[in-house]
Coordinates of C-alpha atoms and ligand atoms in Angstrom, one line a residue:
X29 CA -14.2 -22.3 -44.7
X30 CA -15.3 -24.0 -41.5
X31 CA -12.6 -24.3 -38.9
X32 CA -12.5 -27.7 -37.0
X33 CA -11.9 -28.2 -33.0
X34 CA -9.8 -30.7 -30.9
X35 CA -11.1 -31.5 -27.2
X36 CA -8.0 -30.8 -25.1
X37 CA -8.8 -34.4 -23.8
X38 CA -8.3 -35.8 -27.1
X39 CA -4.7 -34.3 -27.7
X40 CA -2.8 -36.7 -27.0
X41 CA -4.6 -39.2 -29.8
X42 CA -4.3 -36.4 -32.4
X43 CA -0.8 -36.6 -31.8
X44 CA -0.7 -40.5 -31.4
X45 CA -2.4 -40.4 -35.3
X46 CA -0.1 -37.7 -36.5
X47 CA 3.1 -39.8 -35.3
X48 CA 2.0 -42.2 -37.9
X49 CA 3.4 -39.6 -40.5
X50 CA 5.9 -37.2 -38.7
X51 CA 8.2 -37.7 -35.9
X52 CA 6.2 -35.7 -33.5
X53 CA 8.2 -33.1 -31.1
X54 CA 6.3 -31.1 -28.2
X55 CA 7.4 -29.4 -25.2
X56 CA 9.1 -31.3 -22.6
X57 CA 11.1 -31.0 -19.6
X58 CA 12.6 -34.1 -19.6
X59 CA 15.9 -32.2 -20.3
X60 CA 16.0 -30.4 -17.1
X61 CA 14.8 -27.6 -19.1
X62 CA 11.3 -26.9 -21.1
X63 CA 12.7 -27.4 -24.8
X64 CA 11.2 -29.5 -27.7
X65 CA 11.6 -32.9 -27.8
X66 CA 10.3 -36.1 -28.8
X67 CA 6.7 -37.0 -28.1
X68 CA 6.9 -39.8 -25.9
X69 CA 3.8 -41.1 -26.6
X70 CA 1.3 -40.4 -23.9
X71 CA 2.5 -37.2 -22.1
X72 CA 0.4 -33.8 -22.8
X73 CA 1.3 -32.5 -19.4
X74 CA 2.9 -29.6 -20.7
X75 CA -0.6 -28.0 -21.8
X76 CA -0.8 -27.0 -17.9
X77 CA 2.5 -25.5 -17.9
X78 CA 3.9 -24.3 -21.1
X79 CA 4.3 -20.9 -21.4
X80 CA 7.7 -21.5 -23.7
X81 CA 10.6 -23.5 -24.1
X82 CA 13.6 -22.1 -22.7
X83 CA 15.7 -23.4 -25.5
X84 CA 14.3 -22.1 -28.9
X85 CA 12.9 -24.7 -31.4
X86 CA 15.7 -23.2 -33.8
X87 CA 17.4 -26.5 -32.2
X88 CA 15.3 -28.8 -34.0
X89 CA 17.0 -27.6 -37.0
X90 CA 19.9 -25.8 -36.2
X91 CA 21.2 -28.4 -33.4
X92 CA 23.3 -27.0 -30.8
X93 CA 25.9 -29.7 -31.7
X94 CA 25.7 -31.5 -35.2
X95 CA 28.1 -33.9 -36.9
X96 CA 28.4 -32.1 -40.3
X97 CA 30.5 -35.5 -41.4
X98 CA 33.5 -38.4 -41.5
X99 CA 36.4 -38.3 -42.5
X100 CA 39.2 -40.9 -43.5
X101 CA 42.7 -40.2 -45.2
X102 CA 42.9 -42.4 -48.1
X103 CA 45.7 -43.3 -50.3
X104 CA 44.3 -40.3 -52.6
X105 CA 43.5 -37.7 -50.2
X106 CA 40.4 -37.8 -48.0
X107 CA 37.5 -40.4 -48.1
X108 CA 34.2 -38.0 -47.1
X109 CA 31.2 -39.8 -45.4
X110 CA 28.3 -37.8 -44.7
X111 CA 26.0 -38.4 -41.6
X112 CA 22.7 -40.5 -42.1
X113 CA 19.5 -38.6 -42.9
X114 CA 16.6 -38.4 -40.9
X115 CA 14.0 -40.5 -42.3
X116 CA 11.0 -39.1 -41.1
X117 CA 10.0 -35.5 -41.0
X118 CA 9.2 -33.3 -37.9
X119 CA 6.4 -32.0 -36.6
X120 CA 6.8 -29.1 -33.8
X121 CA 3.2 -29.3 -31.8
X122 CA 3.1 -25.8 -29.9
X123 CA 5.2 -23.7 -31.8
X124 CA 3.9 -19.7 -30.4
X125 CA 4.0 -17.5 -33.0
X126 CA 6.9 -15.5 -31.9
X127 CA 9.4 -18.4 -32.5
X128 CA 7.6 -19.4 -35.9
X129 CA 8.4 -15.8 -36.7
X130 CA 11.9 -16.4 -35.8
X131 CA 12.0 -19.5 -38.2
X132 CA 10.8 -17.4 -41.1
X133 CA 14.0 -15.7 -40.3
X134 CA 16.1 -18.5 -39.9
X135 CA 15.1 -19.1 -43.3
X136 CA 16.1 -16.2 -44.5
X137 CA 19.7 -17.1 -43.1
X138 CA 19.7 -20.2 -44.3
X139 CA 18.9 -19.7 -47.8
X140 CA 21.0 -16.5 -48.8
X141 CA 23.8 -16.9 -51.0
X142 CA 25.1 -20.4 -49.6
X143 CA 22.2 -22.6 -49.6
X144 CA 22.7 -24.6 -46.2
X145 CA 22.0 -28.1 -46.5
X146 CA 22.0 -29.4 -43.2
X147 CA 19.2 -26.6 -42.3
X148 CA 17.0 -27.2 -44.8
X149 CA 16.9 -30.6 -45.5
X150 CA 15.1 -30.7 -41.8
X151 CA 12.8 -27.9 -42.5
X152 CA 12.0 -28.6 -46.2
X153 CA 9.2 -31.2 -44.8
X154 CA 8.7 -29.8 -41.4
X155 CA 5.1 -29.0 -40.3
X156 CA 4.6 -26.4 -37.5
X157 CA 1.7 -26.6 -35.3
X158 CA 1.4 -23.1 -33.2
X159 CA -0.2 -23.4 -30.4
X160 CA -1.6 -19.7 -29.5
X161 CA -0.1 -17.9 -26.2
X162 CA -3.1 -17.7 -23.7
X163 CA -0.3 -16.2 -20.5
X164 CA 2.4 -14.4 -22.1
X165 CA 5.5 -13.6 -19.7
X166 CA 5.9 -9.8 -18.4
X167 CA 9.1 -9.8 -20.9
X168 CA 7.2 -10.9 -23.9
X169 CA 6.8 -7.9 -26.5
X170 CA 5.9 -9.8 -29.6
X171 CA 2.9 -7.5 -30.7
X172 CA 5.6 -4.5 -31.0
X173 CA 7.5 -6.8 -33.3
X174 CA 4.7 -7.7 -36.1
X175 CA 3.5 -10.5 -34.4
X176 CA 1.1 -11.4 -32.1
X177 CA 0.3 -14.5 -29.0
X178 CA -1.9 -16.2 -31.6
X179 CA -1.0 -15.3 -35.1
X180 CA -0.9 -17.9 -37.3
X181 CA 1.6 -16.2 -40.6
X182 CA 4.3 -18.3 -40.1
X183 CA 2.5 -21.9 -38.7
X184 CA 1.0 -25.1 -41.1
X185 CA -2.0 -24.8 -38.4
X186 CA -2.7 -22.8 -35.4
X187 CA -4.5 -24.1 -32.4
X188 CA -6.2 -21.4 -30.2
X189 CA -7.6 -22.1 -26.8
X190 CA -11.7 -21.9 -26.6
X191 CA -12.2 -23.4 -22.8
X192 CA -12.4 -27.5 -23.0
X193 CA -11.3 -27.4 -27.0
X194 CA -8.7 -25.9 -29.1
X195 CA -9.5 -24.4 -32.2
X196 CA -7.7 -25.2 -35.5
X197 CA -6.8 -22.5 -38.2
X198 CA -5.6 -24.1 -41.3
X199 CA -3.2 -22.1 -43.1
X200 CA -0.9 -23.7 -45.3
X201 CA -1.7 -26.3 -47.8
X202 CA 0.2 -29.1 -45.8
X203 CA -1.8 -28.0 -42.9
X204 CA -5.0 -28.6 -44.3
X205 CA -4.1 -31.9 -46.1
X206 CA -2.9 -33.3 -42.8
X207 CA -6.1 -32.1 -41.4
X208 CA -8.3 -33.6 -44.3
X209 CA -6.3 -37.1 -43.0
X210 CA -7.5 -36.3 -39.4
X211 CA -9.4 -38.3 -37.5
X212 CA -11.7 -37.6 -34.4
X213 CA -12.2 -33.5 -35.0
X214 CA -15.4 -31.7 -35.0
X215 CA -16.7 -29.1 -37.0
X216 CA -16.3 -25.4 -34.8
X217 CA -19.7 -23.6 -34.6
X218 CA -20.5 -19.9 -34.4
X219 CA -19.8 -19.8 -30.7
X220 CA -16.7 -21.6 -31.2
X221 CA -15.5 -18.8 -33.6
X222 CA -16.8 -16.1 -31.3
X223 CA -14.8 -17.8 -28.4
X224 CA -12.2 -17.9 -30.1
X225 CA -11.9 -14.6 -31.1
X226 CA -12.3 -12.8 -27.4
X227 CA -9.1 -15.7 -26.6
X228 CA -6.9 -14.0 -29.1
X229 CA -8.2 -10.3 -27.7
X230 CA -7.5 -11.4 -24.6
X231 CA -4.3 -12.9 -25.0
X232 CA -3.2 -9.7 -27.6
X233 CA -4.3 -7.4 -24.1
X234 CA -2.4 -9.0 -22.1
X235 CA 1.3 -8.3 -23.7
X236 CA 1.7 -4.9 -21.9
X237 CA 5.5 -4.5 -22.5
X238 CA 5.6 -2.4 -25.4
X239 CA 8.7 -1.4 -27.6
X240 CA 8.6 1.4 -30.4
X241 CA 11.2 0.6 -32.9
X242 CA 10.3 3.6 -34.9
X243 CA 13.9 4.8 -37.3
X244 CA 16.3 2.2 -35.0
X245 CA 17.8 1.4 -38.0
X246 CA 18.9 4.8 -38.3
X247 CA 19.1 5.7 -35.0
X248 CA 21.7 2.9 -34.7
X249 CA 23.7 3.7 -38.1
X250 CA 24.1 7.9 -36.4
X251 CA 24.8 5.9 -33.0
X252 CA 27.3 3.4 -34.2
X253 CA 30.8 5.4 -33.1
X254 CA 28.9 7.1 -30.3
X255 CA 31.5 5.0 -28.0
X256 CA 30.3 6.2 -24.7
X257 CA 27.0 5.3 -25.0
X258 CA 28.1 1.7 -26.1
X259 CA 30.3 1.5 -23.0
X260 CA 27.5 1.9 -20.9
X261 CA 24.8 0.2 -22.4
X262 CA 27.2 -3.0 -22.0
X263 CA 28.5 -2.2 -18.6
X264 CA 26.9 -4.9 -16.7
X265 CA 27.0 -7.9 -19.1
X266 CA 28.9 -10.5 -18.1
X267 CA 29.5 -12.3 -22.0
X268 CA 27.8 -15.3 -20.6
X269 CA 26.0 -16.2 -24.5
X270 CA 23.0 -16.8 -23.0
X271 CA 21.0 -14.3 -24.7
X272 CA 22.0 -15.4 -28.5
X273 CA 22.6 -19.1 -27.5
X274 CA 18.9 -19.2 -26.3
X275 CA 17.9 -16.5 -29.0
X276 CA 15.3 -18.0 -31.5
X277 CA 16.8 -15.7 -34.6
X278 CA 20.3 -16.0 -33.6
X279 CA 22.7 -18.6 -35.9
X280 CA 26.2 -17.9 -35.2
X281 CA 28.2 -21.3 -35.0
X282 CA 31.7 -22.8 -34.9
X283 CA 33.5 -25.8 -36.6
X284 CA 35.8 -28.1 -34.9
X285 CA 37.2 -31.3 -36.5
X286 CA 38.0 -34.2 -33.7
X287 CA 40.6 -36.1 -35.0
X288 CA 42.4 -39.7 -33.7
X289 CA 44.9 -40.9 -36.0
X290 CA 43.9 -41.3 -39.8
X291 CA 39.8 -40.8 -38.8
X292 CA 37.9 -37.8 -38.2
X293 CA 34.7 -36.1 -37.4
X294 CA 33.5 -32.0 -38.3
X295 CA 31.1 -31.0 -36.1
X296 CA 29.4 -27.5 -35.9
X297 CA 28.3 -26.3 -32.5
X298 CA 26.0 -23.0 -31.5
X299 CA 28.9 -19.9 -30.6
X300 CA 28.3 -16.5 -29.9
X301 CA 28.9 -13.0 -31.0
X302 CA 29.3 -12.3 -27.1
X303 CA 32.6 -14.1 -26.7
X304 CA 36.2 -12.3 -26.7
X305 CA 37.1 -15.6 -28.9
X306 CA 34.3 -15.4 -31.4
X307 CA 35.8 -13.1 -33.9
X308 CA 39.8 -14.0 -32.9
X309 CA 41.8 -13.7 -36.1
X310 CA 45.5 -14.4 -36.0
X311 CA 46.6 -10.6 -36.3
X312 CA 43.5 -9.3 -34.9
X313 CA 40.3 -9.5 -32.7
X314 CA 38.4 -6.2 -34.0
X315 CA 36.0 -6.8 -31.1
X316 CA 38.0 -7.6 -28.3
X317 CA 36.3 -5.0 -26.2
X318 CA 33.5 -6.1 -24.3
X319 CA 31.1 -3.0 -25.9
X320 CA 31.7 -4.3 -29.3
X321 CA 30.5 -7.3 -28.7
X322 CA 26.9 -5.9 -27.0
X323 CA 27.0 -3.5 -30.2
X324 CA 27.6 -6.2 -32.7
X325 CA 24.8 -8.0 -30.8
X326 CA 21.7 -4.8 -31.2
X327 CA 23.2 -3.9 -34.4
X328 CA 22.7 -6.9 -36.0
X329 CA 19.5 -7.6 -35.2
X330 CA 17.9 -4.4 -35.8
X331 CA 20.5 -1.9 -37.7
X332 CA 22.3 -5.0 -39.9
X333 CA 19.0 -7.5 -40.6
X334 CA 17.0 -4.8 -41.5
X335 CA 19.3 -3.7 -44.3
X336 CA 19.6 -6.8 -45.6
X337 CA 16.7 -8.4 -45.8
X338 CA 14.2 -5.7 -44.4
X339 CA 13.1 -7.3 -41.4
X340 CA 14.2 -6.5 -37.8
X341 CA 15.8 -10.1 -36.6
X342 CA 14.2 -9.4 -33.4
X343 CA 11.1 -11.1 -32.3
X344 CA 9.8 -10.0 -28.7
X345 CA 10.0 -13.4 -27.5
X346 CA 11.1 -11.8 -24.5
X347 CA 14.1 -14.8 -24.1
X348 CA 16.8 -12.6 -23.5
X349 CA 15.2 -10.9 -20.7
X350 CA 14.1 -13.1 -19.1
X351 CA 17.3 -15.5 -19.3
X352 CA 19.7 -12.6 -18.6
X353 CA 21.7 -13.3 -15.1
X354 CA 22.3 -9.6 -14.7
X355 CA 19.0 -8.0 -16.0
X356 CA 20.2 -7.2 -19.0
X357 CA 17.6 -5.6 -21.3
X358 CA 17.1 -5.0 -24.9
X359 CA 13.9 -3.3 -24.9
X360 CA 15.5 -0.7 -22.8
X361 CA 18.9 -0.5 -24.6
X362 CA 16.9 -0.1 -27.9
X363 CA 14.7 3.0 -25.9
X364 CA 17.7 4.8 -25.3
X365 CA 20.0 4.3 -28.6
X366 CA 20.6 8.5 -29.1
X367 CA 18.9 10.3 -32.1
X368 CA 20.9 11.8 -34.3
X369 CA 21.1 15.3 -32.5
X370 CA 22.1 13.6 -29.1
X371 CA 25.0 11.3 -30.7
X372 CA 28.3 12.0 -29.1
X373 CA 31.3 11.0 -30.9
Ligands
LIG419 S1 22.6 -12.9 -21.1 FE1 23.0 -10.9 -20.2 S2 25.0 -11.1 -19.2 FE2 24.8 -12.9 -20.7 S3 25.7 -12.1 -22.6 FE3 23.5 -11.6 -22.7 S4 23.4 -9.5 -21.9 FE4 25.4 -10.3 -21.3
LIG420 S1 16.6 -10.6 -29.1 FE1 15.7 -11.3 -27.3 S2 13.5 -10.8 -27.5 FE2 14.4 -10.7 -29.5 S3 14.1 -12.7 -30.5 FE3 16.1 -12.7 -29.5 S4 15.8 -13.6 -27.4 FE4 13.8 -13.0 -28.3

């Protein structure tokens, strides 16, 4: 099959068409911060400046604050109203790769035993456009995590950057039959192809941070009690939240009903497996401790995942990092989780 090309120039009418069908959500900083939001129409500014978002596309669909719905005591017990559907679908233009990744995972989440409704009726229709990494950050380790700055597994389409054009992979179905409805794209030649190729060498080269996650699972099941070695790897974190609030596969959350009078509303908000409250029971809080918290944090995203649905939930999107006040850093913890010989217990 012969891949089509989009003039960079010519973005923002691609989007324009594709608005037609899907509410259209690209990077934007119009928060304060880069996140996804709402095409506006006109901007495509953020092709000069994106590297990523800072918060995770996991909130187009996970929300950091969602109603989940209404209530109203009734003569009979309580009258349930639940909030209005979206009408129209979402498109994410610029997805990278490692945060598709991280949706595949979502899914996982999302779909186990307890079907989650609120999830998946946004994703169900969702298209993801991935938009291929051309200046990964220094804490970016995606291609030591499956994935790579312009793989397209886990995207509808990929665009990958050849010079004055972008080049467009169709992978899924809906991908191409949105393509097939596109106007204004041109047929990529030979050099195109060839161009686009060295742009996804390149852009593979220049990940240099480099994790080897060879038996962690393992390593972190004979590590688990080793409490000294827990005590220091979480010796400088402060439990701000920031690096699983702003973590693409992380999905803890809380529920809170607001209530005045005979009316109410139940809203779920993001939470985190880093605060003292998060796992407060009313005879216990097994982690308390500060270290349990940083070992329920690794452990579940490369010891606990793995075991359950055989993928580490980890995807070198580098977020953590990079977002961490006190240089917190998991490729390092994960280096130095003991082998089995070196556990102390
Ligand atoms: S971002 Fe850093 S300080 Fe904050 S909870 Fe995570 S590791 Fe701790
Ligand atoms: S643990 Fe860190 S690097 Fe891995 S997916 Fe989460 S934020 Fe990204």
């Amino acid at each position: 099959m012969t891949n089509n090309k989009v003039s960079k120039k010519d973005i923002a009418g691609l989007l324009e068409q594709w608005s037609q069908q899907f509410a259209v959500f690209a990077p934007s900083k119009a928060s304060g911060v880069a996140a996804f939001a709402e095409w506006d129409g006109k901007d495509t500014g953020f092709l000069e400046w994106y590297r990523n978002t800072v918060v995770p596309p996991k909130a187009s669909f996970f929300p950091p604050m969602e109603e989940m719905f209404r209530f109203q005591k009734g003569e009979e017990g309580y009258n349930i109203k639940p909030p209005p559907k979206a009408e129209r679908s979402q498109l994410l233009f610029g997805i990278r790769p490692c945060d598709a990744r991280a949706m595949a995972i979502l899914d996982m989440t999302f779909k186990d035993t307890y079907e989650d409704p609120y999830y998946l009726s946004r994703r169900k229709n969702a298209l993801l456009v991935g938009l291929g990494c051309t200046n990964p950050y220094e804490s970016c380790f995606c291609t030591s995590m499956g994935t790579s700055p312009t793989d397209s597994t886990d995207v509808d389409l990929m665009l990958v950057d050849i010079g004055d054009d972008f080049l467009i992979e169709e992978v899924t179905d809906k991908g191409k039959e949105l393509i097939a409805k596109t106007k204004g794209l041109k047929e990529a030649t030979k050099d195109d192809e060839a161009k686009a190729k060295q742009s996804k060498k390149t852009a593979y080269d220049r990940v240099t941070r480099k994790l080897d996650t060879e038996g962690i699972k393992d390593k972190l099941l004979a590590s688990f009690d080793d409490e000294g070695f827990w005590k220091k790897t979480a010796a400088k974190c402060i439990s701000c939240g920031i690096c699983t609030l702003l973590c693409p596969t992380c999905f803890c959350f809380d529920i809170n009903d607001e209530l005045v009078k005979q009316e109410g509303t139940r809203f779920r908000s993001w939470d985190s497996c880093g605060f003292p409250n998060y796992t407060k029971m009313p005879m216990e809080n097994p982690r308390q401790e500060k270290w349990r918290r940083v070992r329920q944090k690794v452990c579940h995203k490369y010891e606990f995942y793995p075991m359950t649905f055989d993928v580490i939930a980890c995807t070198g999107c580098g977020r953590c990092i990079r977002l961490c006040p006190v240089n917190w850093d998991i490729t390092r913890v994960i280096e130095s989780v003991p082998t089995k010989t070196e556990v102390k217990k």
